[in-house]
Coordinates of C-alpha atoms in Angstrom, one line a residue:
X1 CA -189.4 289.1 -56.9
X2 CA -189.2 287.7 -60.4
X3 CA -186.5 290.2 -61.3
X4 CA -184.4 289.2 -58.3
X5 CA -184.7 285.5 -59.1
X6 CA -183.8 286.1 -62.7
X7 CA -180.8 288.1 -61.6
X8 CA -179.7 285.3 -59.2
X9 CA -179.8 282.7 -61.9
X10 CA -178.4 285.0 -64.6
X11 CA -175.3 285.9 -62.6
X12 CA -174.7 282.2 -61.7
X13 CA -175.1 280.9 -65.2
X14 CA -173.0 283.7 -66.7
X15 CA -170.1 282.9 -64.4
X16 CA -170.4 279.2 -65.0
X17 CA -170.3 279.9 -68.8
X18 CA -167.1 281.9 -68.2
X19 CA -165.6 278.8 -66.5
X20 CA -165.6 280.4 -63.0
X21 CA -165.5 277.6 -60.4
X22 CA -168.9 276.4 -59.2
X23 CA -168.4 277.4 -55.6
X24 CA -167.3 281.0 -56.5
X25 CA -170.2 281.3 -59.0
X26 CA -172.7 280.3 -56.4
X27 CA -171.2 282.7 -53.8
X28 CA -171.0 285.6 -56.3
X29 CA -174.6 285.2 -57.4
X30 CA -175.7 285.1 -53.8
X31 CA -173.6 288.2 -53.0
X32 CA -175.2 290.2 -55.9
X33 CA -178.6 289.0 -54.7
X34 CA -177.9 290.3 -51.1
X35 CA -176.7 293.6 -52.5
X36 CA -179.7 294.2 -54.7
X37 CA -182.0 293.3 -51.8
X38 CA -180.1 295.7 -49.5
X39 CA -179.3 292.8 -47.1
X40 CA -176.2 293.0 -44.9
X41 CA -173.3 291.4 -46.7
X42 CA -172.4 289.6 -43.5
X43 CA -175.5 287.5 -44.2
X44 CA -173.4 285.6 -46.7
X45 CA -171.1 284.3 -44.0
X46 CA -173.9 283.7 -41.6
X47 CA -176.0 281.7 -44.0
X48 CA -172.9 279.8 -45.2
X49 CA -172.1 278.7 -41.6
X50 CA -175.7 277.8 -40.9
X51 CA -175.9 275.7 -44.0
X52 CA -172.9 273.6 -43.1
X53 CA -173.2 273.5 -39.3
X54 CA -174.1 269.8 -38.9
X55 CA -172.4 267.0 -37.0
X56 CA -173.7 264.7 -39.8
X57 CA -171.4 266.4 -42.3
X58 CA -168.3 265.4 -40.4
X59 CA -168.7 262.1 -42.1
X60 CA -167.7 263.6 -45.5
X61 CA -164.0 264.3 -44.8
X62 CA -163.5 261.0 -43.0
X63 CA -165.1 259.0 -45.8
X64 CA -162.9 260.9 -48.3
X65 CA -159.8 260.1 -46.1
X66 CA -160.8 256.4 -45.9
X67 CA -160.9 256.2 -49.7
X68 CA -157.5 257.9 -50.1
X69 CA -155.9 255.7 -47.5
X70 CA -157.3 252.6 -49.4
X71 CA -155.7 253.9 -52.6
X72 CA -152.4 254.8 -50.9
X73 CA -152.2 251.5 -49.1
X74 CA -152.3 249.4 -52.2
X75 CA -155.6 247.9 -51.2
X76 CA -157.1 248.6 -54.7
X77 CA -154.5 246.3 -56.3
X78 CA -155.4 243.5 -53.9
X79 CA -159.1 244.0 -54.5
X80 CA -158.6 243.8 -58.3
X81 CA -156.5 240.7 -58.0
X82 CA -159.3 239.1 -55.8
X83 CA -162.0 240.1 -58.3
X84 CA -159.9 238.6 -61.1
X85 CA -159.8 235.3 -59.1
X86 CA -163.6 235.4 -58.8
X87 CA -164.7 236.2 -62.4
X88 CA -161.5 236.3 -64.4
X89 CA -162.3 233.1 -66.3
X90 CA -165.5 234.5 -67.8
X91 CA -165.2 235.9 -71.4
X92 CA -163.8 239.4 -71.0
X93 CA -162.7 238.3 -67.5
X94 CA -160.7 241.4 -66.6
X95 CA -163.7 243.6 -67.6
X96 CA -165.9 241.7 -65.2
X97 CA -163.2 241.9 -62.6
X98 CA -163.1 245.7 -63.1
X99 CA -166.8 245.9 -62.3
X100 CA -166.6 243.5 -59.3
X101 CA -163.6 245.4 -57.9
X102 CA -165.7 248.6 -58.0
X103 CA -168.5 247.0 -56.2
X104 CA -166.2 246.0 -53.4
X105 CA -164.4 249.3 -53.3
X106 CA -167.8 251.1 -53.2
X107 CA -168.3 249.6 -49.7
X108 CA -165.3 251.5 -48.5
X109 CA -164.9 254.9 -50.2
X110 CA -168.4 256.2 -51.2
X111 CA -166.8 258.4 -54.0
X112 CA -166.9 257.8 -57.7
X113 CA -163.9 260.0 -58.3
X114 CA -161.8 258.2 -55.7
X115 CA -162.7 254.8 -57.1
X116 CA -162.0 255.9 -60.7
X117 CA -158.6 257.3 -59.7
X118 CA -157.5 254.4 -57.3
X119 CA -158.8 251.4 -59.3
X120 CA -158.2 253.1 -62.7
X121 CA -154.4 253.2 -62.2
X122 CA -154.5 249.4 -61.7
X123 CA -157.3 248.3 -64.0
X124 CA -156.7 250.3 -67.2
X125 CA -153.0 249.2 -67.6
X126 CA -153.8 245.6 -66.7
X127 CA -156.6 245.5 -69.3
X128 CA -154.5 247.1 -72.0
X129 CA -151.7 244.7 -71.4
X130 CA -154.1 241.8 -71.7
X131 CA -155.2 242.9 -75.1
X132 CA -158.3 245.0 -74.4
X133 CA -158.9 248.1 -76.4
X134 CA -157.7 251.2 -74.7
X135 CA -161.0 253.1 -75.2
X136 CA -163.1 250.1 -73.9
X137 CA -160.9 249.7 -70.8
X138 CA -161.1 253.4 -70.0
X139 CA -164.9 253.7 -70.7
X140 CA -165.7 250.7 -68.5
X141 CA -163.5 251.9 -65.7
X142 CA -165.1 255.3 -65.7
X143 CA -168.7 253.9 -65.9
X144 CA -168.1 251.3 -63.2
X145 CA -166.8 254.0 -60.8
X146 CA -170.4 255.3 -60.6
X147 CA -171.3 252.3 -58.4
X148 CA -169.2 253.9 -55.6
X149 CA -171.8 256.5 -54.5
X150 CA -174.7 254.1 -54.7
X151 CA -173.5 251.1 -52.6
X152 CA -173.0 252.3 -49.1
X153 CA -171.3 254.2 -47.6
X154 CA -172.0 257.1 -49.9
X155 CA -170.9 260.7 -49.5
X156 CA -173.8 261.9 -51.7
X157 CA -176.3 260.0 -49.6
X158 CA -175.0 261.6 -46.5
X159 CA -175.6 265.0 -48.1
X160 CA -179.1 264.1 -49.2
X161 CA -180.0 262.7 -45.8
X162 CA -178.8 266.0 -44.3
X163 CA -180.9 268.1 -46.7
X164 CA -184.0 265.9 -46.6
X165 CA -183.8 265.1 -42.9
X166 CA -184.1 261.3 -43.4
X167 CA -182.3 258.3 -41.9
X168 CA -178.8 257.7 -43.3
X169 CA -179.1 254.1 -42.4
X170 CA -182.2 253.6 -44.6
X171 CA -180.6 255.6 -47.4
X172 CA -177.5 253.3 -47.2
X173 CA -179.6 250.1 -47.3
X174 CA -181.7 251.5 -50.1
X175 CA -178.6 251.7 -52.3
X176 CA -177.7 248.1 -52.2
X177 CA -180.0 246.6 -54.7
X178 CA -179.6 249.4 -57.3
X179 CA -175.9 249.0 -56.9
X180 CA -176.1 245.3 -57.7
X181 CA -178.3 246.1 -60.7
X182 CA -175.7 248.5 -62.0
X183 CA -173.0 245.9 -61.7
X184 CA -175.0 243.2 -63.4
X185 CA -176.0 245.5 -66.3
X186 CA -172.4 246.6 -66.8
X187 CA -171.2 243.0 -66.8
X188 CA -173.8 242.1 -69.4
X189 CA -172.4 244.8 -71.7
X190 CA -168.9 243.5 -71.0
X191 CA -170.0 240.0 -72.0
X192 CA -171.5 241.3 -75.2
X193 CA -168.3 243.2 -76.2
X194 CA -166.1 240.3 -75.1
X195 CA -168.0 237.8 -77.4
X196 CA -168.1 240.3 -80.3
X197 CA -164.4 241.4 -80.1
X198 CA -163.0 238.1 -78.8
X199 CA -161.6 239.6 -75.7
X200 CA -159.5 237.0 -73.7
X201 CA -160.4 235.3 -70.5
X202 CA -158.2 236.1 -67.6
X203 CA -155.2 233.9 -66.8
X204 CA -156.1 230.6 -65.1
X205 CA -155.2 230.8 -61.4
X206 CA -154.1 227.8 -59.4
X207 CA -155.7 226.9 -56.1
X208 CA -152.7 228.4 -54.3
X209 CA -152.9 231.7 -56.2
X210 CA -156.7 232.0 -55.6
X211 CA -156.2 231.3 -51.9
X212 CA -153.5 233.9 -51.6
X213 CA -155.6 236.5 -53.4
X214 CA -158.5 235.8 -51.2
X215 CA -156.6 235.9 -47.9
X216 CA -154.9 239.1 -48.9
X217 CA -158.3 240.7 -49.7
X218 CA -160.2 239.4 -46.6
X219 CA -159.2 242.3 -44.2
X220 CA -160.3 244.8 -46.9
X221 CA -163.5 242.9 -47.5
X222 CA -164.4 243.2 -43.9
X223 CA -164.5 247.0 -44.1
X224 CA -168.2 247.3 -45.3
X225 CA -169.2 244.5 -42.9
X226 CA -167.5 246.4 -40.0
X227 CA -169.1 249.8 -41.0
X228 CA -172.6 248.7 -41.8
X229 CA -172.8 246.1 -39.1
X230 CA -171.6 248.6 -36.5
X231 CA -174.2 251.1 -37.6
X232 CA -177.2 248.8 -37.7
X233 CA -176.5 247.1 -34.3
X234 CA -176.0 250.6 -32.8
X235 CA -172.3 250.5 -31.9
X236 CA -171.6 253.8 -33.7
X237 CA -173.5 256.4 -35.7
X238 CA -173.0 256.9 -39.4
X239 CA -170.8 259.9 -38.7
X240 CA -168.7 257.8 -36.3
X241 CA -168.6 255.0 -38.9
X242 CA -166.7 257.4 -41.2
X243 CA -164.0 257.9 -38.5
X244 CA -163.9 254.1 -38.0
X245 CA -163.4 253.6 -41.7
X246 CA -160.5 256.0 -41.8
X247 CA -158.8 254.4 -38.7
X248 CA -159.4 250.9 -40.1
X249 CA -158.0 251.8 -43.5
X250 CA -154.9 253.3 -41.9
X251 CA -154.3 250.3 -39.7
X252 CA -154.7 248.0 -42.7
X253 CA -152.2 249.9 -44.8
X254 CA -149.8 250.5 -42.0
X255 CA -149.8 247.4 -39.8
X256 CA -151.3 244.6 -41.9
X257 CA -150.2 245.3 -45.5
X258 CA -147.2 247.5 -44.4
X259 CA -147.7 249.7 -47.5
X260 CA -148.4 253.1 -45.9
X261 CA -145.5 255.0 -44.4
X262 CA -145.5 258.5 -42.9
X263 CA -145.1 260.1 -46.3
X264 CA -148.0 258.1 -47.8
X265 CA -150.2 259.0 -44.8
X266 CA -149.3 262.7 -45.1
X267 CA -150.1 262.6 -48.9
X268 CA -153.5 261.0 -48.2
X269 CA -154.3 263.6 -45.5
X270 CA -153.4 266.5 -47.8
X271 CA -155.4 265.1 -50.7
X272 CA -158.4 264.6 -48.4
X273 CA -158.1 268.1 -47.0
X274 CA -158.1 269.6 -50.5
X275 CA -161.2 267.6 -51.6
X276 CA -163.0 268.4 -48.3
X277 CA -162.2 272.1 -48.4
X278 CA -163.5 272.3 -52.0
X279 CA -166.6 270.3 -51.1
X280 CA -167.4 272.2 -48.0
X281 CA -166.9 275.6 -49.7
X282 CA -169.3 274.5 -52.4
X283 CA -171.8 273.4 -49.8
X284 CA -171.5 276.7 -47.9
X285 CA -172.0 278.8 -51.0
X286 CA -174.8 276.5 -52.3
X287 CA -176.6 276.8 -49.0
X288 CA -176.7 280.6 -49.4
X289 CA -177.9 280.2 -53.0
X290 CA -180.6 277.8 -51.8
X291 CA -181.7 280.3 -49.1
X292 CA -182.1 282.9 -51.8
X293 CA -184.2 280.5 -53.8
X294 CA -186.4 279.8 -50.8
X295 CA -186.7 283.6 -50.1
X296 CA -187.9 284.1 -53.7
X297 CA -190.4 281.1 -53.3
X298 CA -188.8 279.4 -56.3
X299 CA -189.4 275.9 -54.9
X300 CA -193.2 276.5 -54.6
X301 CA -193.3 278.1 -58.0
X302 CA -191.4 275.2 -59.6
X303 CA -193.7 272.6 -57.9
X304 CA -196.7 274.6 -59.1
X305 CA -195.4 274.7 -62.6
X306 CA -194.7 271.0 -62.8
X307 CA -198.2 270.1 -61.5
X308 CA -199.8 272.6 -63.8
X309 CA -198.4 270.5 -66.7
X310 CA -199.4 267.2 -65.4
X311 CA -200.3 265.4 -62.1
X312 CA -199.5 262.0 -63.5
X313 CA -197.0 260.4 -61.1
X314 CA -195.2 258.6 -63.9
X315 CA -194.7 261.7 -66.0
X316 CA -193.7 263.9 -63.1
X317 CA -191.0 261.5 -62.0
X318 CA -189.8 261.4 -65.7
X319 CA -189.6 265.2 -65.6
X320 CA -187.6 265.1 -62.4
X321 CA -185.2 262.6 -63.8
X322 CA -184.7 264.7 -66.9
X323 CA -184.0 267.8 -64.9
X324 CA -181.5 266.0 -62.7
X325 CA -179.7 264.4 -65.6
X326 CA -179.3 267.9 -67.2
X327 CA -178.2 269.4 -63.9
X328 CA -175.6 266.6 -63.5
X329 CA -174.1 267.7 -66.8
X330 CA -173.3 271.2 -65.6
X331 CA -173.1 270.9 -61.8
X332 CA -171.0 268.7 -59.4
X333 CA -173.0 266.3 -57.2
X334 CA -173.0 268.4 -54.0
X335 CA -173.9 271.7 -55.7
X336 CA -176.8 270.0 -57.6
X337 CA -178.1 268.4 -54.4
X338 CA -178.1 271.6 -52.4
X339 CA -179.5 273.8 -55.1
X340 CA -182.2 271.4 -56.4
X341 CA -183.4 269.7 -53.3
X342 CA -185.4 272.7 -52.0
X343 CA -187.1 272.7 -55.4
X344 CA -187.6 268.9 -55.7
X345 CA -188.6 268.1 -52.1
X346 CA -192.0 269.8 -52.4
X347 CA -192.7 267.8 -55.5
X348 CA -191.8 264.6 -53.6
X349 CA -194.2 265.4 -50.8
X350 CA -197.0 266.4 -53.1
X351 CA -196.5 263.1 -55.1
X352 CA -196.5 261.1 -51.9
X353 CA -193.3 259.3 -52.9
X354 CA -191.3 257.6 -50.1
X355 CA -188.4 260.0 -49.3
X356 CA -185.8 257.1 -49.3
X357 CA -186.9 255.9 -52.7
X358 CA -186.9 259.4 -54.0
X359 CA -183.5 260.0 -52.4
X360 CA -181.8 257.0 -54.0
X361 CA -183.3 258.0 -57.4
X362 CA -182.0 261.6 -57.0
X363 CA -178.5 260.4 -55.9
X364 CA -178.4 257.9 -58.8
X365 CA -179.2 260.7 -61.2
X366 CA -176.6 263.1 -59.8
X367 CA -174.0 260.3 -59.8
X368 CA -174.4 259.8 -63.5
X369 CA -173.2 263.4 -63.8
X370 CA -169.7 262.0 -63.0
X371 CA -169.7 260.5 -66.5
X372 CA -171.4 263.2 -68.5
X373 CA -169.6 266.2 -70.0
X374 CA -168.7 268.9 -69.4
X375 CA -168.4 268.6 -65.6
X376 CA -168.1 264.8 -65.3
X377 CA -165.0 264.4 -63.0
X378 CA -164.6 260.7 -63.7
X379 CA -164.2 261.5 -67.4
X380 CA -161.2 263.7 -66.6
X381 CA -159.7 261.1 -64.2
X382 CA -160.1 258.5 -66.9
X383 CA -158.4 260.8 -69.5
X384 CA -155.5 261.5 -67.1
X385 CA -155.0 257.8 -66.1
X386 CA -155.2 256.4 -69.6
X387 CA -153.5 259.4 -71.2
X388 CA -156.1 259.7 -74.0
X389 CA -158.1 262.7 -75.0
X390 CA -161.3 263.7 -73.2
X391 CA -163.5 263.3 -76.3
X392 CA -162.3 259.7 -76.7
X393 CA -163.2 259.0 -73.1
X394 CA -166.7 260.4 -73.6
X395 CA -167.3 258.3 -76.7
X396 CA -166.0 255.2 -74.9
X397 CA -168.2 255.8 -71.9
X398 CA -171.5 256.4 -73.8
X399 CA -172.3 252.7 -74.5
X400 CA -172.1 252.0 -70.7
X401 CA -174.4 254.9 -70.0
X402 CA -177.3 253.1 -71.7
X403 CA -177.6 250.2 -69.2
X404 CA -177.2 252.6 -66.3
X405 CA -180.2 254.7 -67.6
X406 CA -182.2 251.4 -67.8
X407 CA -181.4 250.8 -64.2
X408 CA -182.5 254.3 -63.3
X409 CA -185.8 253.7 -65.0
X410 CA -186.3 250.5 -63.0
X411 CA -185.5 252.0 -59.6
X412 CA -187.7 255.0 -60.5
X413 CA -190.8 253.0 -61.3
X414 CA -190.3 250.0 -59.1
X415 CA -189.9 251.4 -55.6
X416 CA -189.4 248.0 -54.0
X417 CA -186.0 247.8 -55.6
X418 CA -184.9 250.5 -53.3
X419 CA -187.2 249.9 -50.3
X420 CA -186.9 246.2 -50.0
X421 CA -183.8 246.1 -47.7
X422 CA -184.6 249.2 -45.6
X423 CA -188.1 247.9 -44.8
X424 CA -186.8 244.4 -44.1
X425 CA -183.9 245.5 -41.8
X426 CA -185.3 248.6 -40.2
X427 CA -189.0 248.2 -40.5
X428 CA -191.5 250.0 -42.8
X429 CA -191.4 253.8 -42.6
X430 CA -189.0 253.9 -39.6

């Protein structure tokens, strides 16, 4: 058994080290495992289908499409302008507007990469033109994009809810307060840099300009209200909410803002199909890999190993966080969730930690992988948008990682920061 488990992990990490795509590495490792165990090769396809056969996962492509339509329809520009009207007069005003715009966009797309790409093309040039350092502008944009998967709706939370069999609604509500904490902590860093480097305040807007920016943003601002309100009063399910988000984004861009034509709609659909195909292929292969782990009883062995070291809840949660942070450096979010959750869920149950609190903590950890090398996709997006080297983006992002790690510590050891809203809105433990 131990030999087979070692082979499974050995093949996977060897292929990853050779820069083979994650999905292919997972599938190849699982295929070798099946061959060595004299299992039918057709089991790979069967387990892949079983692992992704869920109505809940239909939400993933539609949330991706909603984010792409928001970007294609020019909604990100209007949101940034509205955010500038709100906080632009603070020291480092465009930096604060950057964070606020990401908070608003988070309620629409649920994807850090989509937010970094869509808002980054607007925010980074605007900040550079206003006199902000190029590295600072890029680092902040990349770091602020991590708010996207925490404030609902969130693709990563949908995947976690599917794996852990918990309420998506409670998961979504659990992300609100941590998302606000992230924004406040990043804005505090922006203020410190603005004072030290004498970054300018945003241009003063007249009442007419503020009113115009607000009115233009109102239809977009109604998106999270529509989605979350519809879910919690029972008009539609979370999966159906993803479809509603896509239709609403299309109608906004096509009929209201008149900024999406057939070519733009086609481009958004093609981009969404590519992201969805990649994501679902990774999920399919990761589900086979996770099945192999379960067959080798790796989750039970891992839980037993952790509790043989210590049964102290504080230390065990610290160890889980460290493992997740390391995993985020080498795996994309979906792969990390599917591979690690069979291992981490037994630890959660043995600790007696609320699964919603645990889930938000896990998703927060995995989300930080978007801004940690070598796999951090937001780093690559920032590098492409700003046209600076990846190592510069990494160095520029590091200062913003510190407050995010502090927020992670808070939500890990103060469960009510996560559970306050779910318990208030949906009842305790429902």
